[in-house]
XYZ file of C-alpha atoms in Angstrom:
248
model
C 58.178 -22.900 36.843
C 54.882 -24.311 35.563
C 53.612 -24.733 39.142
C 54.536 -21.126 39.917
C 52.733 -19.858 36.822
C 49.717 -21.979 37.704
C 49.680 -20.482 41.208
C 49.699 -16.977 39.777
C 46.829 -17.985 37.494
C 44.824 -19.167 40.497
C 45.519 -15.921 42.311
C 44.351 -13.985 39.252
C 41.147 -16.043 39.135
C 40.564 -15.356 42.820
C 41.017 -11.624 42.264
C 38.731 -11.423 39.231
C 35.477 -11.023 41.224
C 37.016 -8.107 43.115
C 37.998 -6.443 39.842
C 34.713 -7.084 38.077
C 32.285 -6.365 40.881
C 34.184 -3.591 42.647
C 31.631 -1.094 43.954
C 30.668 0.853 47.004
C 30.085 -1.499 49.940
C 26.627 -1.650 51.472
C 25.670 -3.869 54.400
C 22.325 -5.671 54.326
C 20.585 -7.557 57.094
C 18.583 -10.656 56.234
C 15.313 -8.713 56.444
C 16.713 -5.943 54.232
C 17.998 -8.501 51.717
C 14.574 -10.142 51.504
C 12.788 -6.786 51.210
C 15.224 -5.648 48.511
C 14.770 -8.917 46.611
C 10.980 -8.623 46.706
C 11.234 -5.049 45.472
C 13.689 -5.636 42.617
C 13.176 -9.227 41.429
C 11.587 -9.155 37.925
C 9.858 -12.524 38.323
C 8.090 -11.311 41.475
C 7.098 -8.072 39.730
C 5.668 -10.055 36.827
C 3.667 -12.235 39.229
C 2.250 -9.099 40.875
C 1.182 -7.771 37.478
C -0.529 -11.073 36.711
C -2.524 -10.791 39.958
C -3.591 -7.247 39.071
C -4.558 -8.435 35.586
C -6.586 -11.327 37.024
C -8.432 -8.988 39.411
C -9.307 -6.728 36.498
C -10.622 -9.799 34.683
C -13.001 -10.505 37.582
C -14.410 -6.984 37.380
C -14.804 -7.322 33.634
C -16.669 -10.618 34.062
C -19.072 -9.024 36.540
C -19.675 -6.132 34.147
C -21.170 -8.567 31.642
C -24.179 -9.321 33.885
C -24.588 -6.043 35.775
C -26.716 -3.168 34.438
C -24.896 -0.735 32.192
C -25.724 2.934 32.533
C -24.824 5.366 29.769
C -25.213 9.120 29.938
C -24.823 11.900 27.423
C -24.584 15.670 27.626
C -24.306 18.118 24.755
C -24.171 21.915 24.854
C -24.128 24.157 21.795
C -23.938 27.918 21.334
C -25.064 29.674 18.153
C -22.739 32.541 17.351
C -24.829 33.721 14.376
C -28.655 33.528 14.620
C -30.779 33.912 11.501
C -32.842 37.146 11.474
C -35.618 38.395 9.176
C -37.442 41.751 8.880
C -41.257 41.512 8.514
C -44.142 44.047 8.588
C -45.529 44.951 11.970
C -49.004 43.374 11.824
C -49.998 44.759 15.194
C -49.889 48.419 14.122
C -52.742 48.228 11.524
C -54.730 45.962 13.817
C -54.552 48.512 16.625
C -55.133 51.563 14.375
C -58.792 52.058 15.566
C -57.437 52.634 19.044
C -55.021 55.377 17.948
C -57.221 58.245 19.282
C -57.093 56.667 22.682
C -53.490 55.454 22.514
C -51.197 58.100 21.016
C -48.210 55.786 21.634
C -49.320 53.608 18.720
C -47.985 56.200 16.304
C -44.478 55.481 17.612
C -44.668 51.792 16.778
C -42.353 50.808 13.853
C -43.830 49.693 10.602
C -41.359 46.760 10.390
C -39.865 44.525 13.077
C -36.833 42.195 13.060
C -37.367 38.628 14.287
C -34.750 35.971 15.152
C -35.161 32.287 14.302
C -33.364 29.721 16.506
C -31.881 29.514 20.004
C -28.630 31.052 21.117
C -27.810 28.298 23.664
C -28.951 24.677 23.397
C -28.447 21.929 25.997
C -29.197 18.249 25.350
C -28.840 15.561 28.021
C -29.983 12.000 28.445
C -29.360 8.653 30.149
C -29.960 5.004 29.294
C -29.988 1.781 31.320
C -29.289 -1.628 29.763
C -29.670 -4.926 31.622
C -28.848 -8.315 30.043
C -31.910 -10.538 30.504
C -30.544 -13.983 29.600
C -26.977 -15.072 28.847
C -27.500 -18.824 29.034
C -25.188 -19.252 32.049
C -22.252 -17.701 30.215
C -22.151 -14.740 32.580
C -21.897 -16.856 35.754
C -19.409 -19.214 34.110
C -17.278 -16.239 33.092
C -17.273 -14.939 36.668
C -16.266 -18.359 38.004
C -13.462 -18.696 35.470
C -12.197 -15.200 36.244
C -12.276 -15.971 39.976
C -10.307 -19.193 39.424
C -7.777 -17.266 37.359
C -7.362 -14.741 40.147
C -6.824 -17.493 42.735
C -4.247 -19.177 40.496
C -2.409 -15.876 40.009
C -2.414 -15.206 43.763
C -1.114 -18.708 44.511
C 1.613 -18.291 41.911
C 2.558 -14.947 43.463
C 2.817 -16.551 46.906
C 4.907 -19.406 45.496
C 7.296 -17.003 43.771
C 7.516 -14.970 46.980
C 8.323 -17.970 49.180
C 10.906 -19.297 46.704
C 12.530 -15.885 46.540
C 12.640 -15.633 50.340
C 14.091 -19.164 50.571
C 16.774 -18.556 47.933
C 17.682 -15.168 49.401
C 17.992 -16.654 52.895
C 20.178 -19.509 51.632
C 22.395 -17.112 49.705
C 22.611 -14.734 52.673
C 23.759 -17.378 55.150
C 25.924 -19.022 52.512
C 27.754 -15.712 52.103
C 28.217 -15.427 55.861
C 29.555 -18.993 56.068
C 31.974 -18.490 53.169
C 33.224 -15.238 54.692
C 33.784 -16.842 58.099
C 35.624 -19.796 56.533
C 38.000 -17.383 54.829
C 38.583 -15.619 58.152
C 39.279 -18.915 59.938
C 41.804 -19.951 57.285
C 43.536 -16.577 57.443
C 43.677 -16.686 61.255
C 45.100 -20.230 61.210
C 47.818 -19.150 58.798
C 48.661 -16.071 60.913
C 48.893 -18.187 64.056
C 51.214 -20.711 62.379
C 53.445 -17.916 61.077
C 53.518 -16.300 64.530
C 54.475 -19.670 66.009
C 57.377 -19.946 63.545
C 58.594 -16.453 64.477
C 58.472 -17.415 68.139
C 60.389 -20.675 67.534
C 63.037 -18.814 65.503
C 63.537 -16.351 68.363
C 63.903 -19.202 70.820
C 66.297 -20.985 68.475
C 68.453 -17.870 68.214
C 68.818 -17.696 71.999
C 69.331 -21.445 72.311
C 66.010 -22.320 73.985
C 64.698 -24.283 70.971
C 66.311 -27.040 68.947
C 66.915 -27.106 65.242
C 64.299 -29.840 64.984
C 61.694 -27.533 66.548
C 62.574 -24.844 64.058
C 62.422 -27.229 61.109
C 59.077 -28.637 62.255
C 57.607 -25.135 62.556
C 58.913 -24.250 59.091
C 57.428 -27.437 57.618
C 54.088 -26.751 59.299
C 54.024 -23.228 57.878
C 55.041 -24.424 54.407
C 52.383 -27.142 54.389
C 49.730 -24.785 55.698
C 50.806 -22.127 53.221
C 50.252 -24.384 50.217
C 47.075 -25.850 51.700
C 45.721 -22.452 52.649
C 46.556 -21.060 49.234
C 44.097 -23.515 47.712
C 41.553 -23.134 50.520
C 41.683 -19.337 50.499
C 41.411 -19.204 46.717
C 38.402 -21.513 46.773
C 37.002 -19.793 49.860
C 37.253 -16.310 48.379
C 35.915 -17.557 45.093
C 32.953 -19.130 46.916
C 32.479 -15.899 48.874
C 32.322 -13.770 45.743
C 30.281 -16.391 43.882
C 27.845 -16.403 46.776
C 27.492 -12.613 46.617
C 27.011 -12.811 42.866
C 24.371 -15.503 43.381
C 22.557 -13.230 45.812
C 22.848 -10.418 43.268
C 21.389 -12.658 40.549
C 18.482 -13.623 42.811
C 17.564 -9.965 43.113
C 17.898 -9.288 39.404
């Protein structure tokens, strides 16, 4: 009874991956698996960000020794301009010419003048060039370049490790799946052989010993295959989960 319960426990363990990771099936080739891993793996994404950060550091280091140009532009509009009314000084000055210029009589005695500009535009530019940094500028560029190279090498290392692990997991899954198929086919062949021997025994063309031997072979293979198939299916699902963990 204990052995039977233990067998059911093993079967339940073998079925757990199917229950936990049940989802829509999608077939991946090796190239697609690698491409998907490179696209989704967080470690690879982080390494890419470090490369981008290192490249930005190189540009920042160069900016410390290159000329810096600043520009400014300012436009203002006066909605209310100050005005003042003053006497028209031209009219008394031109009074002696009134007999010759009758239009002078039409000139106003007072005029209104505005102070200020309605629209004002200011613009300018400046150029700054560091003269001497004591070698700090060149050293900063060299350090930034070394940091970029280190980040790029780390990215390549992460990429190659990811490709290697994905390839191993991919072919490991294929091997585990094929082993399960081989074990299932061997069991089916042994059971078919027993059915054939039983038919021959019923018509008298096979002995009782042949029948018993076929039954023993099936029983032995059944118990052996139960363990192998449980371990094989568990390895198959574990392999798929390993591939899933590589991606994530």
